[in-house]
mmCIF file of C-alpha atoms and ligand atoms in Angstrom:
data_model
loop_
_atom_site.group_PDB
_atom_site.id
_atom_site.type_symbol
_atom_site.label_atom_id
_atom_site.label_comp_id
_atom_site.label_asym_id
_atom_site.label_seq_id
_atom_site.Cartn_x
_atom_site.Cartn_y
_atom_site.Cartn_z
ATOM 1 C CA MET A 1 0.035 0.507 0.448
ATOM 2 C CA THR A 2 1.081 3.866 -1.183
ATOM 3 C CA HIS A 3 0.699 6.651 1.901
ATOM 4 C CA ARG A 4 0.225 10.424 -0.387
ATOM 5 C CA VAL A 5 2.736 12.384 2.611
ATOM 6 C CA GLN A 6 1.982 16.438 0.990
ATOM 7 C CA PHE A 7 3.845 19.241 2.913
ATOM 8 C CA GLU A 8 2.401 21.946 4.240
ATOM 9 C CA SER A 9 4.027 23.864 1.021
ATOM 10 C CA GLY A 10 3.548 22.698 -1.636
ATOM 11 C CA GLU A 11 5.713 19.249 -2.162
ATOM 12 C CA SER A 12 4.962 15.485 -2.040
ATOM 13 C CA PHE A 13 5.811 11.964 -2.001
ATOM 14 C CA ALA A 14 4.921 7.820 -2.327
ATOM 15 C CA PHE A 15 5.446 6.624 0.772
ATOM 16 C CA CYS A 16 5.782 2.712 -0.003
ATOM 17 C CA ASP A 17 5.067 0.030 2.500
ATOM 18 C CA ASP A 18 8.365 -1.709 2.146
ATOM 19 C CA GLU A 19 9.794 2.303 3.408
ATOM 20 C CA ASP A 20 11.303 2.617 7.274
ATOM 21 C CA THR A 21 10.388 5.940 8.607
ATOM 22 C CA LEU A 22 9.264 9.245 6.178
ATOM 23 C CA LEU A 23 12.534 10.807 7.081
ATOM 24 C CA ARG A 24 14.529 8.376 5.217
ATOM 25 C CA ALA A 25 11.706 8.045 2.135
ATOM 26 C CA ALA A 26 11.215 11.530 2.355
ATOM 27 C CA LEU A 27 15.129 12.247 2.122
ATOM 28 C CA ARG A 28 15.114 9.283 -0.602
ATOM 29 C CA ALA A 29 12.218 10.901 -2.589
ATOM 30 C CA GLY A 30 15.731 13.679 -3.363
ATOM 31 C CA LEU A 31 13.776 16.398 -0.318
ATOM 32 C CA GLY A 32 15.431 18.858 2.057
ATOM 33 C CA PHE A 33 13.697 17.023 5.164
ATOM 34 C CA PRO A 34 15.871 18.127 7.954
ATOM 35 C CA ASN A 35 18.105 15.930 9.958
ATOM 36 C CA ASP A 36 21.224 15.844 11.380
ATOM 37 C CA CYS A 37 21.680 12.114 13.698
ATOM 38 C CA GLY A 38 18.388 10.104 12.016
ATOM 39 C CA VAL A 39 18.111 8.365 14.850
ATOM 40 C CA GLY A 40 15.948 9.952 17.105
ATOM 41 C CA GLY A 41 19.274 12.315 19.700
ATOM 42 C CA CYS A 42 19.256 15.812 17.985
ATOM 43 C CA GLY A 43 15.333 16.834 17.426
ATOM 44 C CA ASN A 44 16.836 19.141 13.740
ATOM 45 C CA CYS A 45 13.816 16.470 11.935
ATOM 46 C CA ARG A 46 10.926 17.189 14.019
ATOM 47 C CA PHE A 47 8.394 18.283 12.062
ATOM 48 C CA GLU A 48 4.269 19.483 12.653
ATOM 49 C CA LEU A 49 1.484 16.571 11.720
ATOM 50 C CA VAL A 50 -1.659 18.780 10.755
ATOM 51 C CA SER A 51 -4.000 15.391 8.981
ATOM 52 C CA GLY A 52 -3.825 11.848 8.957
ATOM 53 C CA ASP A 53 -2.430 8.907 10.791
ATOM 54 C CA MET A 54 1.078 7.724 12.177
ATOM 55 C CA GLU A 55 3.177 5.597 13.188
ATOM 56 C CA THR A 56 5.388 6.650 16.132
ATOM 57 C CA LEU A 57 8.173 3.750 16.623
ATOM 58 C CA TRP A 58 10.688 4.896 19.601
ATOM 59 C CA PRO A 59 7.315 7.319 22.078
ATOM 60 C CA GLU A 60 10.590 8.000 24.151
ATOM 61 C CA ALA A 61 12.957 9.392 21.664
ATOM 62 C CA PRO A 62 15.005 11.906 24.018
ATOM 63 C CA GLY A 63 15.412 14.473 20.159
ATOM 64 C CA LEU A 64 11.888 15.373 21.969
ATOM 65 C CA SER A 65 11.407 17.515 25.237
ATOM 66 C CA GLU A 66 8.230 16.385 27.254
ATOM 67 C CA ARG A 67 6.661 19.781 26.342
ATOM 68 C CA GLU A 68 7.212 19.179 22.388
ATOM 69 C CA ARG A 69 5.256 16.111 22.388
ATOM 70 C CA ARG A 70 2.868 17.403 24.759
ATOM 71 C CA ARG A 71 2.791 20.779 21.669
ATOM 72 C CA GLY A 72 1.422 17.015 19.393
ATOM 73 C CA ARG A 73 5.828 18.058 17.432
ATOM 74 C CA ARG A 74 7.186 14.963 15.910
ATOM 75 C CA LEU A 75 10.538 13.522 14.361
ATOM 76 C CA ALA A 76 9.960 12.106 10.763
ATOM 77 C CA CYS A 77 13.083 9.549 11.646
ATOM 78 C CA GLN A 78 10.792 7.961 13.892
ATOM 79 C CA SER A 79 8.130 8.592 12.754
ATOM 80 C CA ARG A 80 6.015 6.493 9.796
ATOM 81 C CA PRO A 81 2.580 7.241 7.709
ATOM 82 C CA ALA A 82 0.005 4.738 8.563
ATOM 83 C CA SER A 83 -3.130 6.966 5.904
ATOM 84 C CA ALA A 84 -2.593 9.798 2.895
ATOM 85 C CA CYS A 85 -0.703 13.190 5.864
ATOM 86 C CA VAL A 86 -0.243 16.228 6.225
ATOM 87 C CA VAL A 87 3.338 17.492 7.346
ATOM 88 C CA LYS A 88 3.902 21.179 8.408
ATOM 89 C CA VAL A 89 8.443 21.385 7.702
ATOM 90 C CA ARG A 90 10.545 23.979 6.877
ATOM 91 C CA LEU A 91 11.728 21.431 3.617
ATOM 92 C CA SER A 92 15.711 23.296 3.037
ATOM 93 C CA ASP A 93 18.240 22.660 0.168
ATOM 94 C CA GLU A 94 20.756 22.962 2.262
ATOM 95 C CA TYR A 95 19.692 19.506 3.679
ATOM 96 C CA ARG A 96 18.625 18.135 -0.146
ATOM 97 C CA PRO A 97 20.788 14.571 -0.415
ATOM 98 C CA ALA A 98 24.042 14.906 -1.961
ATOM 99 C CA VAL A 99 24.033 11.374 -3.196
ATOM 100 C CA PRO A 100 21.233 9.069 -2.952
ATOM 101 C CA GLY A 101 19.660 7.646 -0.780
ATOM 102 C CA LEU A 102 19.903 3.220 -1.228
ATOM 103 C CA ARG A 103 19.023 0.282 0.816
ATOM 104 C CA LEU A 104 21.726 -2.315 -0.003
ATOM 105 C CA ALA A 105 21.955 -6.213 0.948
ATOM 106 C CA ALA A 106 25.651 -6.022 2.687
ATOM 107 C CA ARG A 107 27.437 -9.052 4.198
ATOM 108 C CA LEU A 108 30.439 -8.598 7.069
ATOM 109 C CA THR A 109 33.780 -9.841 6.287
ATOM 110 C CA ASP A 110 36.047 -8.552 8.648
ATOM 111 C CA ARG A 111 36.118 -7.645 11.773
ATOM 112 C CA ARG A 112 39.803 -6.707 13.569
ATOM 113 C CA GLU A 113 40.661 -5.603 16.784
ATOM 114 C CA ILE A 114 41.459 -1.622 16.778
ATOM 115 C CA ALA A 115 41.286 -1.075 20.129
ATOM 116 C CA PRO A 116 40.952 -2.126 23.731
ATOM 117 C CA GLY A 117 36.836 -2.443 22.686
ATOM 118 C CA MET A 118 36.648 -0.944 19.928
ATOM 119 C CA GLY A 119 36.073 -3.294 16.177
ATOM 120 C CA GLU A 120 36.973 -2.015 12.741
ATOM 121 C CA PHE A 121 33.808 -3.891 10.700
ATOM 122 C CA THR A 122 34.061 -5.042 7.071
ATOM 123 C CA PHE A 123 31.419 -5.094 5.012
ATOM 124 C CA HIS A 124 30.521 -5.868 0.732
ATOM 125 C CA THR A 125 28.147 -5.170 -1.037
ATOM 126 C CA GLU A 126 27.564 -6.481 -4.677
ATOM 127 C CA ALA A 127 27.301 -2.239 -5.476
ATOM 128 C CA PRO A 128 30.055 0.401 -4.710
ATOM 129 C CA ALA A 129 29.871 2.099 -1.538
ATOM 130 C CA ARG A 130 28.489 5.350 -3.068
ATOM 131 C CA PHE A 131 29.512 8.016 -0.346
ATOM 132 C CA LEU A 132 31.184 11.047 0.398
ATOM 133 C CA ALA A 133 33.694 10.515 2.687
ATOM 134 C CA GLY A 134 32.715 11.021 6.690
ATOM 135 C CA GLN A 135 29.016 10.134 5.944
ATOM 136 C CA PHE A 136 27.244 7.662 7.932
ATOM 137 C CA ALA A 137 25.318 4.244 7.030
ATOM 138 C CA ILE A 138 21.375 3.697 9.175
ATOM 139 C CA LEU A 139 22.328 -0.247 10.423
ATOM 140 C CA HIS A 140 20.333 -2.146 12.500
ATOM 141 C CA PRO A 141 22.236 -4.380 14.811
ATOM 142 C CA PRO A 142 20.945 -8.010 15.093
ATOM 143 C CA GLY A 143 17.744 -9.054 17.537
ATOM 144 C CA VAL A 144 17.553 -4.686 19.351
ATOM 145 C CA ASP A 145 14.777 -2.197 18.807
ATOM 146 C CA GLY A 146 15.973 0.339 16.594
ATOM 147 C CA ALA A 147 17.878 1.694 13.686
ATOM 148 C CA ARG A 148 22.283 2.991 14.790
ATOM 149 C CA ALA A 149 24.583 4.877 13.223
ATOM 150 C CA TYR A 150 27.136 4.840 11.743
ATOM 151 C CA SER A 151 30.204 6.212 9.986
ATOM 152 C CA MET A 152 31.760 4.943 7.239
ATOM 153 C CA SER A 153 35.980 5.314 7.354
ATOM 154 C CA ASN A 154 36.945 3.892 4.078
ATOM 155 C CA LEU A 155 37.301 5.762 0.846
ATOM 156 C CA PRO A 156 33.643 5.644 -1.446
ATOM 157 C CA ASN A 157 35.057 2.776 -3.468
ATOM 158 C CA GLU A 158 33.693 0.784 -6.729
ATOM 159 C CA ALA A 159 34.552 -2.830 -4.813
ATOM 160 C CA GLY A 160 31.478 -2.293 -2.617
ATOM 161 C CA GLU A 161 33.985 -2.792 0.463
ATOM 162 C CA TRP A 162 31.992 -1.169 3.443
ATOM 163 C CA ARG A 163 34.450 -0.069 6.823
ATOM 164 C CA PHE A 164 33.777 1.297 10.277
ATOM 165 C CA VAL A 165 34.963 1.644 13.632
ATOM 166 C CA ILE A 166 32.518 0.482 16.442
ATOM 167 C CA ARG A 167 32.741 1.039 20.362
ATOM 168 C CA ARG A 168 31.466 -1.205 22.637
ATOM 169 C CA ALA A 169 28.961 1.434 24.419
ATOM 170 C CA PRO A 170 29.521 -0.010 28.354
ATOM 171 C CA GLY A 171 25.319 -1.310 28.154
ATOM 172 C CA GLY A 172 24.463 0.049 25.077
ATOM 173 C CA ARG A 173 22.361 -2.925 23.045
ATOM 174 C CA GLY A 174 23.016 -2.001 19.261
ATOM 175 C CA SER A 175 27.188 -1.642 19.654
ATOM 176 C CA ASN A 176 27.686 -5.121 22.130
ATOM 177 C CA ALA A 177 24.823 -6.863 19.176
ATOM 178 C CA MET A 178 27.141 -6.578 16.577
ATOM 179 C CA PHE A 179 30.601 -7.077 18.935
ATOM 180 C CA ASP A 180 28.053 -10.425 20.153
ATOM 181 C CA ARG A 181 25.501 -10.981 17.204
ATOM 182 C CA LEU A 182 27.326 -10.941 14.592
ATOM 183 C CA ALA A 183 29.129 -13.711 12.765
ATOM 184 C CA ILE A 184 31.524 -13.497 9.712
ATOM 185 C CA GLY A 185 29.163 -13.743 6.838
ATOM 186 C CA ASP A 186 26.398 -12.635 8.335
ATOM 187 C CA ALA A 187 23.460 -10.407 6.303
ATOM 188 C CA VAL A 188 22.767 -7.135 7.159
ATOM 189 C CA THR A 189 21.131 -4.095 5.476
ATOM 190 C CA ILE A 190 23.499 -1.122 5.162
ATOM 191 C CA ASP A 191 20.971 1.941 4.526
ATOM 192 C CA ALA A 192 23.157 5.312 2.643
ATOM 193 C CA PRO A 193 25.291 7.004 2.721
ATOM 194 C CA TYR A 194 23.395 10.268 5.639
ATOM 195 C CA GLY A 195 24.904 13.262 7.202
ATOM 196 C CA ARG A 196 26.355 16.630 6.602
ATOM 197 C CA ALA A 197 29.507 16.600 8.164
ATOM 198 C CA HIS A 198 32.032 15.086 4.963
ATOM 199 C CA TRP A 199 34.720 16.233 2.588
ATOM 200 C CA ARG A 200 34.126 19.218 0.976
ATOM 201 C CA GLY A 201 37.703 19.332 -0.856
ATOM 202 C CA ASP A 202 38.605 22.971 -0.600
ATOM 203 C CA PRO A 203 42.116 23.483 -3.062
ATOM 204 C CA VAL A 204 43.190 26.485 -0.378
ATOM 205 C CA ARG A 205 42.470 25.920 3.183
ATOM 206 C CA ASP A 206 43.853 23.344 5.707
ATOM 207 C CA VAL A 207 42.621 20.645 7.240
ATOM 208 C CA VAL A 208 42.071 21.145 11.412
ATOM 209 C CA CYS A 209 40.129 17.540 12.467
ATOM 210 C CA VAL A 210 39.462 16.535 15.515
ATOM 211 C CA ALA A 211 38.128 13.218 17.021
ATOM 212 C CA GLY A 212 37.597 11.626 20.510
ATOM 213 C CA GLY A 213 36.605 7.853 21.448
ATOM 214 C CA SER A 214 35.295 6.246 18.002
ATOM 215 C CA GLY A 215 35.094 9.909 16.027
ATOM 216 C CA ILE A 216 37.863 8.996 14.276
ATOM 217 C CA GLY A 217 36.939 6.549 11.787
ATOM 218 C CA PRO A 218 34.801 9.316 10.074
ATOM 219 C CA ILE A 219 37.373 12.050 10.723
ATOM 220 C CA ALA A 220 39.927 8.426 8.989
ATOM 221 C CA ALA A 221 37.309 9.046 6.068
ATOM 222 C CA ILE A 222 38.351 12.460 5.792
ATOM 223 C CA VAL A 223 42.030 12.580 6.449
ATOM 224 C CA GLN A 224 41.820 10.214 3.442
ATOM 225 C CA ALA A 225 40.179 11.861 1.304
ATOM 226 C CA ALA A 226 41.984 14.825 2.078
ATOM 227 C CA LEU A 227 45.218 13.257 1.268
ATOM 228 C CA ARG A 228 43.959 11.471 -1.735
ATOM 229 C CA ASP A 229 43.417 15.036 -2.791
ATOM 230 C CA GLY A 230 46.452 16.202 -2.402
ATOM 231 C CA GLY A 231 47.635 19.930 -3.127
ATOM 232 C CA GLU A 232 49.588 22.745 -1.099
ATOM 233 C CA ARG A 233 47.572 21.854 2.400
ATOM 234 C CA ARG A 234 47.916 21.106 5.452
ATOM 235 C CA ILE A 235 45.919 18.079 7.615
ATOM 236 C CA HIS A 236 46.030 18.418 11.437
ATOM 237 C CA VAL A 237 45.089 15.770 13.107
ATOM 238 C CA PHE A 238 43.869 15.571 17.137
ATOM 239 C CA GLU A 239 42.798 12.037 18.301
ATOM 240 C CA GLY A 240 41.708 12.386 21.365
ATOM 241 C CA ALA A 241 41.892 9.106 23.698
ATOM 242 C CA ARG A 242 41.925 7.796 27.847
ATOM 243 C CA THR A 243 44.968 6.503 27.038
ATOM 244 C CA GLU A 244 48.076 5.128 24.828
ATOM 245 C CA ALA A 245 46.421 1.473 24.047
ATOM 246 C CA ASP A 246 43.183 3.576 22.935
ATOM 247 C CA LEU A 247 44.305 5.640 19.633
ATOM 248 C CA CYS A 248 43.053 3.977 16.497
ATOM 249 C CA PHE A 249 44.513 6.904 14.005
ATOM 250 C CA ARG A 250 47.308 5.016 13.004
ATOM 251 C CA LYS A 251 46.113 1.813 12.558
ATOM 252 C CA LEU A 252 43.667 3.120 10.046
ATOM 253 C CA VAL A 253 45.968 5.300 7.721
ATOM 254 C CA PRO A 254 49.712 4.004 8.103
ATOM 255 C CA GLY A 255 51.596 5.437 6.606
ATOM 256 C CA GLU A 256 53.775 9.414 6.798
ATOM 257 C CA SER A 257 52.926 12.134 4.869
ATOM 258 C CA PRO A 258 54.600 15.453 4.784
ATOM 259 C CA ALA A 259 51.350 16.764 4.906
ATOM 260 C CA LEU A 260 49.514 15.340 7.611
ATOM 261 C CA VAL A 261 50.362 16.699 11.623
ATOM 262 C CA TYR A 262 49.082 14.431 13.957
ATOM 263 C CA ALA A 263 48.591 15.208 17.216
ATOM 264 C CA PRO A 264 46.910 12.513 20.451
ATOM 265 C CA ALA A 265 46.345 13.834 23.522
ATOM 266 C CA LEU A 266 45.122 10.967 26.474
ATOM 267 C CA SER A 267 42.250 12.573 29.238
ATOM 268 C CA ALA A 268 43.398 9.095 31.767
ATOM 269 C CA GLU A 269 47.086 7.893 30.955
ATOM 270 C CA ALA A 270 48.575 6.193 34.156
ATOM 271 C CA GLU A 271 51.401 8.881 35.446
ATOM 272 C CA GLY A 272 54.498 7.839 35.622
ATOM 273 C CA SER A 273 53.961 6.091 32.111
ATOM 274 C CA ALA A 274 56.034 5.998 28.443
ATOM 275 C CA TRP A 275 53.740 8.076 26.947
ATOM 276 C CA ALA A 276 55.910 11.491 26.402
ATOM 277 C CA GLY A 277 53.406 13.362 24.571
ATOM 278 C CA ALA A 278 50.098 15.797 25.512
ATOM 279 C CA ARG A 279 47.562 14.897 28.555
ATOM 280 C CA GLY A 280 43.988 16.429 29.093
ATOM 281 C CA PHE A 281 40.863 16.816 26.773
ATOM 282 C CA ILE A 282 41.637 16.479 23.078
ATOM 283 C CA HIS A 283 39.409 20.424 22.774
ATOM 284 C CA ALA A 284 42.052 22.497 25.134
ATOM 285 C CA HIS A 285 45.196 20.671 22.691
ATOM 286 C CA VAL A 286 43.301 22.103 20.022
ATOM 287 C CA GLU A 287 42.932 25.844 21.685
ATOM 288 C CA ALA A 288 46.389 25.446 22.460
ATOM 289 C CA HIS A 289 47.787 26.483 18.385
ATOM 290 C CA ALA A 290 46.129 29.494 17.505
ATOM 291 C CA PHE A 291 44.648 28.025 14.257
ATOM 292 C CA PRO A 292 43.864 31.100 12.128
ATOM 293 C CA VAL A 293 40.657 30.598 10.797
ATOM 294 C CA GLU A 294 39.448 31.729 7.646
ATOM 295 C CA ARG A 295 41.815 30.535 6.765
ATOM 296 C CA CYS A 296 40.798 26.301 7.760
ATOM 297 C CA GLU A 297 38.260 23.811 7.656
ATOM 298 C CA PHE A 298 36.906 21.676 10.466
ATOM 299 C CA TYR A 299 36.302 19.114 11.336
ATOM 300 C CA PHE A 300 35.355 16.578 14.594
ATOM 301 C CA ALA A 301 33.420 13.983 15.891
ATOM 302 C CA GLY A 302 32.943 11.658 18.679
ATOM 303 C CA PRO A 303 30.606 12.256 21.979
ATOM 304 C CA PRO A 304 28.789 14.697 22.484
ATOM 305 C CA PRO A 305 30.264 16.923 26.015
ATOM 306 C CA MET A 306 33.559 16.588 23.147
ATOM 307 C CA ILE A 307 31.935 17.457 20.026
ATOM 308 C CA GLU A 308 29.790 21.128 22.583
ATOM 309 C CA ALA A 309 33.443 21.791 23.229
ATOM 310 C CA MET A 310 34.551 22.366 20.317
ATOM 311 C CA ASN A 311 31.513 24.103 19.234
ATOM 312 C CA ASP A 312 32.237 26.788 21.853
ATOM 313 C CA LEU A 313 35.387 27.209 20.582
ATOM 314 C CA LEU A 314 35.600 27.548 17.184
ATOM 315 C CA VAL A 315 32.146 29.570 16.936
ATOM 316 C CA MET A 316 31.517 30.963 20.848
ATOM 317 C CA ARG A 317 35.145 32.292 20.708
ATOM 318 C CA TRP A 318 36.716 32.210 18.013
ATOM 319 C CA ARG A 319 34.289 33.120 15.142
ATOM 320 C CA ALA A 320 34.836 30.626 12.926
ATOM 321 C CA PRO A 321 32.818 31.087 10.087
ATOM 322 C CA LEU A 322 29.831 27.957 10.180
ATOM 323 C CA ALA A 323 30.538 27.142 6.616
ATOM 324 C CA GLN A 324 33.404 25.822 7.290
ATOM 325 C CA VAL A 325 32.493 23.740 10.252
ATOM 326 C CA HIS A 326 31.697 20.428 9.784
ATOM 327 C CA THR A 327 30.562 18.308 12.942
ATOM 328 C CA ASP A 328 28.634 14.886 13.373
ATOM 329 C CA LYS A 329 27.637 14.535 17.613
ATOM 330 C CA PHE A 330 27.338 10.694 18.436
ATOM 331 C CA PHE A 331 23.958 10.684 19.579
HETATM 332 C C1 FAD B 401 25.154 10.815 12.449
HETATM 333 C C2 FAD B 401 26.459 9.581 13.771
HETATM 334 C C3 FAD B 401 27.037 8.907 13.761
HETATM 335 C C4 FAD B 401 27.373 8.053 14.654
HETATM 336 N N1 FAD B 401 29.139 7.622 14.332
HETATM 337 C C5 FAD B 401 29.558 6.349 15.242
HETATM 338 C C6 FAD B 401 30.398 5.108 14.146
HETATM 339 O O1 FAD B 401 30.909 5.764 13.737
HETATM 340 N N2 FAD B 401 31.075 4.462 15.513
HETATM 341 C C7 FAD B 401 30.222 4.265 16.931
HETATM 342 O O2 FAD B 401 30.818 3.515 17.545
HETATM 343 N N3 FAD B 401 29.359 5.212 17.330
HETATM 344 C C8 FAD B 401 28.343 6.311 16.628
HETATM 345 N N4 FAD B 401 27.496 6.908 16.345
HETATM 346 C C9 FAD B 401 27.086 5.993 17.888
HETATM 347 C C10 FAD B 401 26.582 4.680 17.306
HETATM 348 O O3 FAD B 401 25.345 5.823 16.074
HETATM 349 C C11 FAD B 401 25.657 4.085 18.675
HETATM 350 O O4 FAD B 401 25.158 5.412 19.508
HETATM 351 C C12 FAD B 401 26.177 3.628 19.315
HETATM 352 O O5 FAD B 401 27.438 2.423 19.460
HETATM 353 C C13 FAD B 401 25.511 3.336 21.680
HETATM 354 O O6 FAD B 401 24.796 2.867 20.379
HETATM 355 P P1 FAD B 401 24.003 1.041 21.561
HETATM 356 O O7 FAD B 401 22.712 0.725 21.043
HETATM 357 O O8 FAD B 401 25.352 0.907 21.853
HETATM 358 O O9 FAD B 401 23.702 2.093 23.042
HETATM 359 P P2 FAD B 401 21.784 2.271 23.636
HETATM 360 O O10 FAD B 401 22.248 3.370 24.677
HETATM 361 O O11 FAD B 401 22.089 1.715 23.929
HETATM 362 O O12 FAD B 401 21.552 3.077 22.531
HETATM 363 C C14 FAD B 401 21.704 4.325 22.121
HETATM 364 C C15 FAD B 401 21.421 4.980 21.075
HETATM 365 O O13 FAD B 401 20.661 3.910 20.280
HETATM 366 C C16 FAD B 401 19.172 4.939 20.055
HETATM 367 N N5 FAD B 401 18.445 4.152 20.484
HETATM 368 C C17 FAD B 401 17.859 3.524 21.556
HETATM 369 N N6 FAD B 401 16.746 2.496 21.943
HETATM 370 C C18 FAD B 401 16.572 2.977 20.711
HETATM 371 C C19 FAD B 401 15.098 2.736 20.506
HETATM 372 N N7 FAD B 401 14.097 1.789 21.076
HETATM 373 N N8 FAD B 401 14.673 2.795 19.318
HETATM 374 C C20 FAD B 401 15.357 3.468 17.935
HETATM 375 N N9 FAD B 401 16.737 3.603 18.680
HETATM 376 C C21 FAD B 401 16.703 2.986 20.230
HETATM 377 C C22 FAD B 401 19.438 5.513 20.257
HETATM 378 O O14 FAD B 401 19.797 7.066 19.055
HETATM 379 C C23 FAD B 401 20.605 6.614 21.365
HETATM 380 O O15 FAD B 401 20.779 6.848 21.943
HETATM 381 C C24 FAD B 401 27.185 7.414 16.287
HETATM 382 C C25 FAD B 401 26.072 7.944 15.904
HETATM 383 C C26 FAD B 401 25.612 9.094 15.177
HETATM 384 C C27 FAD B 401 24.356 10.304 15.408
HETATM 385 S S1 FES B 402 17.753 12.754 12.540
HETATM 386 FE FE1 FES B 402 15.942 13.055 14.187
HETATM 387 S S2 FES B 402 16.360 13.603 15.787
HETATM 388 FE FE2 FES B 402 18.248 13.860 14.931
#
């Protein structure tokens, strides 16, 4: 069965039974529906239902406050039309997908540990892996409610190879299922690509990349894209981890380049260990470098506290132009 979804602004598209959510169906239809995380955390996809029936997949999703829920707001990434609907939201070209989203049958072909509790997962699809470096995919971990977002850590390729760096979140259902319930050869659906924190390829500006924890996945992809494209630019990579054993960047992007400046910082390395590098939180380490913001593109990915600290530094204090700041918050 198909339900027509009509936007108050005039656009419309057909929501088919095999579609998963209003958000992803609208993006697949090429519409610029506002979104960020795709999984209920950010609230950026909120909309109003003007008429029709809509199923809510995760009623407690943290992207909406109780007050917003009472006022009838909904999240498009947690909604499925159950009849013809009219919805109110401001569509914007800014959110129109740069690469059309596809749901692809994939198989897990490799998994290796790159740090304690951190794995690099490799999947293969028959179709080419089409995305922009730094984007993410939606996966459904086996036996778990709801979808999870994981960022590709490799470059797009014709061989259909998709790599992800996944951290076992303590007590986390989805990430632990990826490690414990998925065997080599098992099938999953990769729904991709999503996200706007992708490589822009500015030919002149230096690149400043900052990663915390598994945020190193999309940052590794951005760095590989910057190295691939060459040019005069410097590529600064700041990796924040708890201990030296948790650092991953060199395992994902081996080899040296005169363009690359790698600067790790550890927040919980034992006093008196052999570590001679920087200590403390990675954003404080970035702050110590007085980057000329107008001549840099900034990419950062990782846990919400790191993202908030980086936004505060770049946007509030350094006044970096928003068009040069590209970020993914790992809700
Ligand atoms: C854009 C983006 C990119 C990301 N990239 C990576 C990455 O490359 N590597 C990585 O390790 N992590 C990444 N994450 C985080 C990842 O998506 C998971 O949040 C993380 O693995 C913890 O999930 P969990 O299921 O183990 O933890 P849980 O605490 O069980 O769940 C955490 C998240 O799962 C979702 N969720 C929980 N319950 C439900 C439900 N009932 N229905 C629907 N959704 C639910 C919510 O988004 C919630 O925040 C990314 C997140 C985002 C938003
Ligand atoms: S895109 Fe729906 S809550 Fe983030």
